[in-house]
JSON list of C-alpha atoms in Angstrom, two decimals:
[
{"chain": "D", "resi": 1, "resn": "MET", "atom": "CA", "xyz": [-43.83, -9.99, -34.70]},
{"chain": "D", "resi": 2, "resn": "ALA", "atom": "CA", "xyz": [-43.47, -13.07, -36.89]},
{"chain": "D", "resi": 3, "resn": "SER", "atom": "CA", "xyz": [-42.97, -16.59, -35.53]},
{"chain": "D", "resi": 4, "resn": "ALA", "atom": "CA", "xyz": [-41.46, -19.56, -37.32]},
{"chain": "D", "resi": 5, "resn": "ASN", "atom": "CA", "xyz": [-44.16, -21.80, -38.78]},
{"chain": "D", "resi": 6, "resn": "LYS", "atom": "CA", "xyz": [-44.90, -24.78, -41.01]},
{"chain": "D", "resi": 7, "resn": "GLU", "atom": "CA", "xyz": [-45.35, -22.70, -44.15]},
{"chain": "D", "resi": 8, "resn": "MET", "atom": "CA", "xyz": [-41.82, -21.28, -43.81]},
{"chain": "D", "resi": 9, "resn": "ALA", "atom": "CA", "xyz": [-40.34, -24.78, -43.67]},
{"chain": "D", "resi": 10, "resn": "VAL", "atom": "CA", "xyz": [-42.47, -25.83, -46.65]},
{"chain": "D", "resi": 11, "resn": "TYR", "atom": "CA", "xyz": [-41.17, -22.83, -48.59]},
{"chain": "D", "resi": 12, "resn": "CYS", "atom": "CA", "xyz": [-37.57, -23.86, -47.88]},
{"chain": "D", "resi": 13, "resn": "PHE", "atom": "CA", "xyz": [-38.25, -27.39, -49.17]},
{"chain": "D", "resi": 14, "resn": "ASP", "atom": "CA", "xyz": [-40.10, -25.91, -52.17]},
{"chain": "D", "resi": 15, "resn": "THR", "atom": "CA", "xyz": [-37.10, -23.72, -52.92]},
{"chain": "D", "resi": 16, "resn": "LEU", "atom": "CA", "xyz": [-34.63, -26.59, -52.77]},
{"chain": "D", "resi": 17, "resn": "VAL", "atom": "CA", "xyz": [-36.78, -28.97, -54.83]},
{"chain": "D", "resi": 18, "resn": "SER", "atom": "CA", "xyz": [-37.40, -26.26, -57.43]},
{"chain": "D", "resi": 19, "resn": "HIS", "atom": "CA", "xyz": [-33.67, -25.58, -57.62]},
{"chain": "D", "resi": 20, "resn": "TYR", "atom": "CA", "xyz": [-32.99, -29.23, -58.45]},
{"chain": "D", "resi": 21, "resn": "ASN", "atom": "CA", "xyz": [-35.76, -29.14, -61.08]},
{"chain": "D", "resi": 22, "resn": "ASN", "atom": "CA", "xyz": [-34.62, -25.80, -62.53]},
{"chain": "D", "resi": 23, "resn": "GLU", "atom": "CA", "xyz": [-38.11, -24.36, -62.12]},
{"chain": "D", "resi": 24, "resn": "ASP", "atom": "CA", "xyz": [-39.76, -21.55, -60.17]},
{"chain": "D", "resi": 25, "resn": "SER", "atom": "CA", "xyz": [-40.81, -22.39, -56.63]},
{"chain": "D", "resi": 26, "resn": "PRO", "atom": "CA", "xyz": [-44.48, -22.10, -55.61]},
{"chain": "D", "resi": 27, "resn": "PRO", "atom": "CA", "xyz": [-45.39, -18.81, -53.88]},
{"chain": "D", "resi": 28, "resn": "PRO", "atom": "CA", "xyz": [-45.00, -18.76, -50.09]},
{"chain": "D", "resi": 29, "resn": "ALA", "atom": "CA", "xyz": [-48.03, -19.16, -47.84]},
{"chain": "D", "resi": 30, "resn": "PHE", "atom": "CA", "xyz": [-46.87, -16.89, -45.00]},
{"chain": "D", "resi": 31, "resn": "ASP", "atom": "CA", "xyz": [-46.84, -13.13, -44.48]},
{"chain": "D", "resi": 32, "resn": "ASP", "atom": "CA", "xyz": [-43.69, -11.15, -45.14]},
{"chain": "D", "resi": 33, "resn": "ALA", "atom": "CA", "xyz": [-41.94, -9.28, -42.32]},
{"chain": "D", "resi": 34, "resn": "ASN", "atom": "CA", "xyz": [-38.48, -8.09, -41.32]},
{"chain": "D", "resi": 35, "resn": "HIS", "atom": "CA", "xyz": [-36.49, -10.43, -39.05]},
{"chain": "D", "resi": 36, "resn": "PRO", "atom": "CA", "xyz": [-33.09, -12.06, -38.75]},
{"chain": "D", "resi": 37, "resn": "LEU", "atom": "CA", "xyz": [-33.43, -15.72, -39.72]},
{"chain": "D", "resi": 38, "resn": "PHE", "atom": "CA", "xyz": [-31.62, -19.04, -40.11]},
{"chain": "D", "resi": 39, "resn": "VAL", "atom": "CA", "xyz": [-32.21, -22.21, -42.13]},
{"chain": "D", "resi": 40, "resn": "THR", "atom": "CA", "xyz": [-30.83, -25.49, -40.80]},
{"chain": "D", "resi": 41, "resn": "TRP", "atom": "CA", "xyz": [-30.73, -28.77, -42.73]},
{"chain": "D", "resi": 42, "resn": "LYS", "atom": "CA", "xyz": [-30.13, -32.06, -40.93]},
{"chain": "D", "resi": 43, "resn": "LYS", "atom": "CA", "xyz": [-29.99, -35.59, -42.28]},
{"chain": "D", "resi": 44, "resn": "ILE", "atom": "CA", "xyz": [-31.66, -38.50, -40.50]},
{"chain": "D", "resi": 45, "resn": "VAL", "atom": "CA", "xyz": [-30.65, -42.02, -41.58]},
{"chain": "D", "resi": 46, "resn": "ASN", "atom": "CA", "xyz": [-32.18, -45.22, -40.19]},
{"chain": "D", "resi": 47, "resn": "GLY", "atom": "CA", "xyz": [-33.86, -43.40, -37.34]},
{"chain": "D", "resi": 48, "resn": "GLY", "atom": "CA", "xyz": [-30.55, -42.20, -35.96]},
{"chain": "D", "resi": 49, "resn": "GLU", "atom": "CA", "xyz": [-29.60, -38.87, -34.45]},
{"chain": "D", "resi": 50, "resn": "PRO", "atom": "CA", "xyz": [-30.07, -36.01, -36.93]},
{"chain": "D", "resi": 51, "resn": "ARG", "atom": "CA", "xyz": [-26.71, -34.92, -38.35]},
{"chain": "D", "resi": 52, "resn": "LEU", "atom": "CA", "xyz": [-26.08, -31.35, -39.44]},
{"chain": "D", "resi": 53, "resn": "ARG", "atom": "CA", "xyz": [-25.82, -30.87, -43.22]},
{"chain": "D", "resi": 54, "resn": "GLY", "atom": "CA", "xyz": [-25.94, -27.10, -43.37]},
{"chain": "D", "resi": 55, "resn": "CYS", "atom": "CA", "xyz": [-26.88, -24.05, -41.31]},
{"chain": "D", "resi": 56, "resn": "ILE", "atom": "CA", "xyz": [-26.60, -20.47, -42.53]},
{"chain": "D", "resi": 57, "resn": "GLY", "atom": "CA", "xyz": [-28.60, -17.34, -41.87]},
{"chain": "D", "resi": 58, "resn": "THR", "atom": "CA", "xyz": [-28.33, -13.68, -41.08]},
{"chain": "D", "resi": 59, "resn": "LEU", "atom": "CA", "xyz": [-28.20, -11.76, -37.82]},
{"chain": "D", "resi": 60, "resn": "GLU", "atom": "CA", "xyz": [-29.46, -8.66, -39.61]},
{"chain": "D", "resi": 61, "resn": "ALA", "atom": "CA", "xyz": [-33.15, -8.23, -40.36]},
{"chain": "D", "resi": 62, "resn": "ARG", "atom": "CA", "xyz": [-34.24, -9.44, -43.80]},
{"chain": "D", "resi": 63, "resn": "ARG", "atom": "CA", "xyz": [-37.55, -9.71, -45.55]},
{"chain": "D", "resi": 64, "resn": "LEU", "atom": "CA", "xyz": [-38.61, -13.22, -44.58]},
{"chain": "D", "resi": 65, "resn": "ILE", "atom": "CA", "xyz": [-39.71, -14.37, -48.04]},
{"chain": "D", "resi": 66, "resn": "SER", "atom": "CA", "xyz": [-36.53, -13.40, -49.85]},
{"chain": "D", "resi": 67, "resn": "GLY", "atom": "CA", "xyz": [-34.44, -14.37, -46.83]},
{"chain": "D", "resi": 68, "resn": "PHE", "atom": "CA", "xyz": [-35.77, -17.91, -46.57]},
{"chain": "D", "resi": 69, "resn": "LYS", "atom": "CA", "xyz": [-35.47, -18.35, -50.33]},
{"chain": "D", "resi": 70, "resn": "ASP", "atom": "CA", "xyz": [-31.83, -17.25, -50.27]},
{"chain": "D", "resi": 71, "resn": "TYR", "atom": "CA", "xyz": [-30.75, -19.12, -47.15]},
{"chain": "D", "resi": 72, "resn": "ALA", "atom": "CA", "xyz": [-32.61, -22.34, -47.97]},
{"chain": "D", "resi": 73, "resn": "LEU", "atom": "CA", "xyz": [-30.21, -22.69, -50.90]},
{"chain": "D", "resi": 74, "resn": "THR", "atom": "CA", "xyz": [-27.14, -21.16, -49.29]},
{"chain": "D", "resi": 75, "resn": "SER", "atom": "CA", "xyz": [-27.32, -23.45, -46.26]},
{"chain": "D", "resi": 76, "resn": "ALA", "atom": "CA", "xyz": [-28.03, -26.53, -48.40]},
{"chain": "D", "resi": 77, "resn": "LEU", "atom": "CA", "xyz": [-25.46, -25.92, -51.12]},
{"chain": "D", "resi": 78, "resn": "ARG", "atom": "CA", "xyz": [-22.82, -23.49, -49.88]},
{"chain": "D", "resi": 79, "resn": "ASP", "atom": "CA", "xyz": [-22.09, -24.21, -46.22]},
{"chain": "D", "resi": 80, "resn": "ARG", "atom": "CA", "xyz": [-18.30, -24.61, -46.48]},
{"chain": "D", "resi": 81, "resn": "ARG", "atom": "CA", "xyz": [-18.26, -27.17, -43.67]},
{"chain": "D", "resi": 82, "resn": "PHE", "atom": "CA", "xyz": [-20.13, -29.73, -45.79]},
{"chain": "D", "resi": 83, "resn": "PRO", "atom": "CA", "xyz": [-20.44, -30.93, -49.39]},
{"chain": "D", "resi": 84, "resn": "PRO", "atom": "CA", "xyz": [-23.56, -29.63, -51.17]},
{"chain": "D", "resi": 85, "resn": "ILE", "atom": "CA", "xyz": [-26.76, -31.55, -50.41]},
{"chain": "D", "resi": 86, "resn": "GLN", "atom": "CA", "xyz": [-27.61, -33.87, -53.30]},
{"chain": "D", "resi": 87, "resn": "PRO", "atom": "CA", "xyz": [-31.14, -34.58, -54.59]},
{"chain": "D", "resi": 88, "resn": "LYS", "atom": "CA", "xyz": [-30.86, -38.21, -53.46]},
{"chain": "D", "resi": 89, "resn": "GLU", "atom": "CA", "xyz": [-30.57, -36.98, -49.85]},
{"chain": "D", "resi": 90, "resn": "LEU", "atom": "CA", "xyz": [-33.98, -35.28, -49.88]},
{"chain": "D", "resi": 91, "resn": "PRO", "atom": "CA", "xyz": [-35.93, -38.20, -48.33]},
{"chain": "D", "resi": 92, "resn": "PHE", "atom": "CA", "xyz": [-33.63, -38.07, -45.30]},
{"chain": "D", "resi": 93, "resn": "LEU", "atom": "CA", "xyz": [-33.70, -34.32, -44.72]},
{"chain": "D", "resi": 94, "resn": "GLN", "atom": "CA", "xyz": [-35.17, -32.31, -41.90]},
{"chain": "D", "resi": 95, "resn": "CYS", "atom": "CA", "xyz": [-35.50, -28.54, -42.28]},
{"chain": "D", "resi": 96, "resn": "THR", "atom": "CA", "xyz": [-35.60, -26.17, -39.32]},
{"chain": "D", "resi": 97, "resn": "VAL", "atom": "CA", "xyz": [-36.46, -22.52, -39.79]},
{"chain": "D", "resi": 98, "resn": "SER", "atom": "CA", "xyz": [-35.58, -20.00, -37.08]},
{"chain": "D", "resi": 99, "resn": "VAL", "atom": "CA", "xyz": [-36.89, -16.45, -36.71]},
{"chain": "D", "resi": 100, "resn": "LEU", "atom": "CA", "xyz": [-34.77, -14.37, -34.33]},
{"chain": "D", "resi": 101, "resn": "THR", "atom": "CA", "xyz": [-36.20, -11.78, -31.94]},
{"chain": "D", "resi": 102, "resn": "ASP", "atom": "CA", "xyz": [-35.52, -9.82, -28.74]},
{"chain": "D", "resi": 103, "resn": "TYR", "atom": "CA", "xyz": [-31.91, -8.74, -29.20]},
{"chain": "D", "resi": 104, "resn": "GLU", "atom": "CA", "xyz": [-30.36, -7.47, -25.93]},
{"chain": "D", "resi": 105, "resn": "ASP", "atom": "CA", "xyz": [-26.86, -6.34, -24.91]},
{"chain": "D", "resi": 106, "resn": "ALA", "atom": "CA", "xyz": [-25.62, -8.58, -22.09]},
{"chain": "D", "resi": 107, "resn": "GLU", "atom": "CA", "xyz": [-23.79, -7.22, -19.05]},
{"chain": "D", "resi": 108, "resn": "ASP", "atom": "CA", "xyz": [-21.03, -9.82, -19.46]},
{"chain": "D", "resi": 109, "resn": "TYR", "atom": "CA", "xyz": [-20.33, -13.14, -21.17]},
{"chain": "D", "resi": 110, "resn": "LEU", "atom": "CA", "xyz": [-22.36, -15.08, -18.57]},
{"chain": "D", "resi": 111, "resn": "ASP", "atom": "CA", "xyz": [-25.46, -12.86, -18.75]},
{"chain": "D", "resi": 112, "resn": "TRP", "atom": "CA", "xyz": [-27.67, -15.31, -20.64]},
{"chain": "D", "resi": 113, "resn": "GLU", "atom": "CA", "xyz": [-29.55, -18.56, -20.05]},
{"chain": "D", "resi": 114, "resn": "VAL", "atom": "CA", "xyz": [-28.91, -21.94, -21.70]},
{"chain": "D", "resi": 115, "resn": "GLY", "atom": "CA", "xyz": [-32.01, -23.08, -23.56]},
{"chain": "D", "resi": 116, "resn": "THR", "atom": "CA", "xyz": [-33.53, -19.59, -23.64]},
{"chain": "D", "resi": 117, "resn": "HIS", "atom": "CA", "xyz": [-31.05, -17.37, -25.43]},
{"chain": "D", "resi": 118, "resn": "GLY", "atom": "CA", "xyz": [-29.03, -17.51, -28.58]},
{"chain": "D", "resi": 119, "resn": "ILE", "atom": "CA", "xyz": [-25.74, -15.67, -28.21]},
{"chain": "D", "resi": 120, "resn": "ILE", "atom": "CA", "xyz": [-23.54, -13.53, -30.44]},
{"chain": "D", "resi": 121, "resn": "ILE", "atom": "CA", "xyz": [-19.99, -12.90, -29.27]},
{"chain": "D", "resi": 122, "resn": "GLU", "atom": "CA", "xyz": [-17.57, -10.27, -30.51]},
{"chain": "D", "resi": 123, "resn": "PHE", "atom": "CA", "xyz": [-14.03, -9.80, -29.25]},
{"chain": "D", "resi": 124, "resn": "ILE", "atom": "CA", "xyz": [-10.61, -8.54, -30.22]},
{"chain": "D", "resi": 125, "resn": "GLU", "atom": "CA", "xyz": [-7.86, -11.17, -30.14]},
{"chain": "D", "resi": 126, "resn": "PRO", "atom": "CA", "xyz": [-4.99, -10.42, -27.79]},
{"chain": "D", "resi": 127, "resn": "VAL", "atom": "CA", "xyz": [-1.65, -9.89, -29.55]},
{"chain": "D", "resi": 128, "resn": "THR", "atom": "CA", "xyz": [-3.02, -9.90, -33.14]},
{"chain": "D", "resi": 129, "resn": "ASN", "atom": "CA", "xyz": [-5.92, -7.47, -32.51]},
{"chain": "D", "resi": 130, "resn": "ILE", "atom": "CA", "xyz": [-8.05, -9.42, -35.02]},
{"chain": "D", "resi": 131, "resn": "LYS", "atom": "CA", "xyz": [-11.79, -8.92, -34.52]},
{"chain": "D", "resi": 132, "resn": "ARG", "atom": "CA", "xyz": [-13.68, -12.18, -34.09]},
{"chain": "D", "resi": 133, "resn": "ASN", "atom": "CA", "xyz": [-17.41, -12.95, -33.93]},
{"chain": "D", "resi": 134, "resn": "ALA", "atom": "CA", "xyz": [-19.71, -15.96, -34.01]},
{"chain": "D", "resi": 135, "resn": "THR", "atom": "CA", "xyz": [-23.17, -17.08, -32.91]},
{"chain": "D", "resi": 136, "resn": "TYR", "atom": "CA", "xyz": [-25.01, -20.10, -31.57]},
{"chain": "D", "resi": 137, "resn": "LEU", "atom": "CA", "xyz": [-28.78, -20.41, -31.94]},
{"chain": "D", "resi": 138, "resn": "PRO", "atom": "CA", "xyz": [-30.65, -21.00, -28.65]},
{"chain": "D", "resi": 139, "resn": "GLU", "atom": "CA", "xyz": [-31.05, -24.74, -29.19]},
{"chain": "D", "resi": 140, "resn": "VAL", "atom": "CA", "xyz": [-27.35, -25.49, -29.72]},
{"chain": "D", "resi": 141, "resn": "PRO", "atom": "CA", "xyz": [-25.90, -25.21, -26.18]},
{"chain": "D", "resi": 142, "resn": "ALA", "atom": "CA", "xyz": [-28.94, -27.00, -24.74]},
{"chain": "D", "resi": 143, "resn": "HIS", "atom": "CA", "xyz": [-28.69, -29.84, -27.26]},
{"chain": "D", "resi": 144, "resn": "GLU", "atom": "CA", "xyz": [-24.97, -30.26, -26.57]},
{"chain": "D", "resi": 145, "resn": "GLY", "atom": "CA", "xyz": [-25.51, -30.22, -22.80]},
{"chain": "D", "resi": 146, "resn": "TRP", "atom": "CA", "xyz": [-23.00, -27.42, -22.33]},
{"chain": "D", "resi": 147, "resn": "THR", "atom": "CA", "xyz": [-22.56, -25.11, -19.39]},
{"chain": "D", "resi": 148, "resn": "LYS", "atom": "CA", "xyz": [-22.37, -21.40, -20.17]},
{"chain": "D", "resi": 149, "resn": "ILE", "atom": "CA", "xyz": [-18.57, -21.42, -20.09]},
{"chain": "D", "resi": 150, "resn": "GLU", "atom": "CA", "xyz": [-18.37, -24.52, -22.29]},
{"chain": "D", "resi": 151, "resn": "ALA", "atom": "CA", "xyz": [-20.66, -22.85, -24.80]},
{"chain": "D", "resi": 152, "resn": "ILE", "atom": "CA", "xyz": [-18.64, -19.63, -24.72]},
{"chain": "D", "resi": 153, "resn": "ASP", "atom": "CA", "xyz": [-15.34, -21.48, -25.18]},
{"chain": "D", "resi": 154, "resn": "SER", "atom": "CA", "xyz": [-16.76, -23.49, -28.08]},
{"chain": "D", "resi": 155, "resn": "LEU", "atom": "CA", "xyz": [-18.05, -20.28, -29.68]},
{"chain": "D", "resi": 156, "resn": "VAL", "atom": "CA", "xyz": [-14.64, -18.62, -29.28]},
{"chain": "D", "resi": 157, "resn": "ARG", "atom": "CA", "xyz": [-13.16, -21.53, -31.26]},
{"chain": "D", "resi": 158, "resn": "LYS", "atom": "CA", "xyz": [-15.96, -21.28, -33.85]},
{"chain": "D", "resi": 159, "resn": "ALA", "atom": "CA", "xyz": [-15.03, -17.62, -34.26]},
{"chain": "D", "resi": 160, "resn": "GLY", "atom": "CA", "xyz": [-11.55, -18.72, -35.34]},
{"chain": "D", "resi": 161, "resn": "TYR", "atom": "CA", "xyz": [-9.47, -18.04, -32.23]},
{"chain": "D", "resi": 162, "resn": "ASN", "atom": "CA", "xyz": [-6.79, -20.69, -31.76]},
{"chain": "D", "resi": 163, "resn": "GLY", "atom": "CA", "xyz": [-4.95, -19.34, -28.72]},
{"chain": "D", "resi": 164, "resn": "GLU", "atom": "CA", "xyz": [-5.40, -20.33, -25.09]},
{"chain": "D", "resi": 165, "resn": "ILE", "atom": "CA", "xyz": [-8.87, -19.43, -23.81]},
{"chain": "D", "resi": 166, "resn": "THR", "atom": "CA", "xyz": [-8.25, -17.73, -20.50]},
{"chain": "D", "resi": 167, "resn": "GLU", "atom": "CA", "xyz": [-10.53, -15.71, -18.25]},
{"chain": "D", "resi": 168, "resn": "ALA", "atom": "CA", "xyz": [-8.86, -12.60, -19.65]},
{"chain": "D", "resi": 169, "resn": "VAL", "atom": "CA", "xyz": [-9.91, -13.64, -23.16]},
{"chain": "D", "resi": 170, "resn": "ARG", "atom": "CA", "xyz": [-13.46, -14.29, -22.00]},
{"chain": "D", "resi": 171, "resn": "ARG", "atom": "CA", "xyz": [-13.63, -10.84, -20.41]},
{"chain": "D", "resi": 172, "resn": "ARG", "atom": "CA", "xyz": [-12.91, -9.30, -23.81]},
{"chain": "D", "resi": 173, "resn": "ILE", "atom": "CA", "xyz": [-16.21, -10.64, -25.12]},
{"chain": "D", "resi": 174, "resn": "GLN", "atom": "CA", "xyz": [-19.10, -8.35, -25.94]},
{"chain": "D", "resi": 175, "resn": "LEU", "atom": "CA", "xyz": [-22.17, -10.59, -25.86]},
{"chain": "D", "resi": 176, "resn": "THR", "atom": "CA", "xyz": [-25.56, -10.01, -27.43]},
{"chain": "D", "resi": 177, "resn": "ARG", "atom": "CA", "xyz": [-28.34, -12.38, -26.47]},
{"chain": "D", "resi": 178, "resn": "TYR", "atom": "CA", "xyz": [-31.49, -13.06, -28.44]},
{"chain": "D", "resi": 179, "resn": "GLN", "atom": "CA", "xyz": [-34.42, -15.44, -28.56]},
{"chain": "D", "resi": 180, "resn": "SER", "atom": "CA", "xyz": [-35.99, -17.31, -31.44]},
{"chain": "D", "resi": 181, "resn": "THR", "atom": "CA", "xyz": [-38.97, -19.31, -32.55]},
{"chain": "D", "resi": 182, "resn": "LEU", "atom": "CA", "xyz": [-38.33, -22.37, -34.67]},
{"chain": "D", "resi": 183, "resn": "PHE", "atom": "CA", "xyz": [-40.23, -24.97, -36.65]},
{"chain": "D", "resi": 184, "resn": "SER", "atom": "CA", "xyz": [-38.87, -28.30, -37.88]},
{"chain": "D", "resi": 185, "resn": "MET", "atom": "CA", "xyz": [-40.26, -30.43, -40.71]},
{"chain": "D", "resi": 186, "resn": "HIS", "atom": "CA", "xyz": [-39.08, -33.74, -42.16]},
{"chain": "D", "resi": 187, "resn": "TYR", "atom": "CA", "xyz": [-39.25, -34.35, -45.91]},
{"chain": "D", "resi": 188, "resn": "SER", "atom": "CA", "xyz": [-41.99, -36.95, -45.38]},
{"chain": "D", "resi": 189, "resn": "GLU", "atom": "CA", "xyz": [-44.11, -34.29, -43.64]},
{"chain": "D", "resi": 190, "resn": "TYR", "atom": "CA", "xyz": [-43.42, -31.92, -46.52]},
{"chain": "D", "resi": 191, "resn": "LEU", "atom": "CA", "xyz": [-44.68, -34.52, -49.00]},
{"chain": "D", "resi": 192, "resn": "SER", "atom": "CA", "xyz": [-47.85, -35.02, -46.97]},
{"chain": "D", "resi": 193, "resn": "TYR", "atom": "CA", "xyz": [-48.43, -31.26, -46.83]},
{"chain": "D", "resi": 194, "resn": "VAL", "atom": "CA", "xyz": [-48.01, -30.85, -50.59]},
{"chain": "D", "resi": 195, "resn": "LYS", "atom": "CA", "xyz": [-50.31, -33.79, -51.33]},
{"chain": "D", "resi": 196, "resn": "ALA", "atom": "CA", "xyz": [-53.00, -32.42, -49.01]},
{"chain": "D", "resi": 197, "resn": "THR", "atom": "CA", "xyz": [-52.83, -28.78, -50.14]},
{"chain": "D", "resi": 198, "resn": "ARG", "atom": "CA", "xyz": [-51.90, -28.99, -53.82]},
{"chain": "D", "resi": 199, "resn": "GLY", "atom": "CA", "xyz": [-52.87, -32.49, -54.92]},
{"chain": "D", "resi": 200, "resn": "LEU", "atom": "CA", "xyz": [-49.35, -33.05, -56.21]},
{"chain": "D", "resi": 201, "resn": "VAL", "atom": "CA", "xyz": [-46.40, -35.26, -55.40]},
{"chain": "D", "resi": 202, "resn": "PRO", "atom": "CA", "xyz": [-43.08, -33.40, -55.74]},
{"chain": "D", "resi": 203, "resn": "ALA", "atom": "CA", "xyz": [-40.59, -35.21, -57.95]},
{"chain": "D", "resi": 204, "resn": "ILE", "atom": "CA", "xyz": [-36.99, -34.49, -58.82]},
{"chain": "D", "resi": 205, "resn": "ASN", "atom": "CA", "xyz": [-37.39, -34.71, -62.57]},
{"chain": "D", "resi": 206, "resn": "GLY", "atom": "CA", "xyz": [-38.60, -31.27, -63.57]},
{"chain": "D", "resi": 207, "resn": "THR", "atom": "CA", "xyz": [-42.27, -32.08, -62.96]},
{"chain": "D", "resi": 208, "resn": "SER", "atom": "CA", "xyz": [-44.73, -32.71, -60.16]},
{"chain": "D", "resi": 209, "resn": "LYS", "atom": "CA", "xyz": [-47.00, -35.68, -60.49]},
{"chain": "D", "resi": 210, "resn": "PRO", "atom": "CA", "xyz": [-50.77, -35.28, -59.94]},
{"chain": "D", "resi": 211, "resn": "LEU", "atom": "CA", "xyz": [-52.30, -37.56, -57.37]},
{"chain": "D", "resi": 212, "resn": "SER", "atom": "CA", "xyz": [-53.87, -40.67, -58.86]}
]
């Protein structure tokens, strides 16, 4: 079973930098495997609280190498909640890679633990019979300080349901819980890694500069 690691985060930065430079990214330095995965980009300015700039992944198993390559770009450039990340933002970026494991069907919508489990909800809207679904990674409810019910209600809204959230609506939920490993890396740490391992300084100009 694969765990999120430094090399996966490096590969996501490599992929984004190479996209801006219109060049091939360096080969990954981690083993391939099949897992669901997510890539999250946050922006940190003046030492403040990291602010989300993009987060997209897949709940279905993917080959990790192709998956991280795809979702590094999709989450950075095509998360509809945010404008695409610009090259000038790179120095302020933090990348978090998540590898999802241990999927389990919950007994009900409260059968999970904040800070331990990520959750996937699926439910049929009353009246319209529209099927809704959404997920939160394990760190989200804990970071927000939510109770289980607050997290569930927020996720119901994220899924696109705009009606009143009653206990009857909550009881419609089929919940799948999962766990994940994650690794976070700031752009400055990425630069240090590349300097130490490749003797190069990444640059957004189509080239990488050798160390002097």
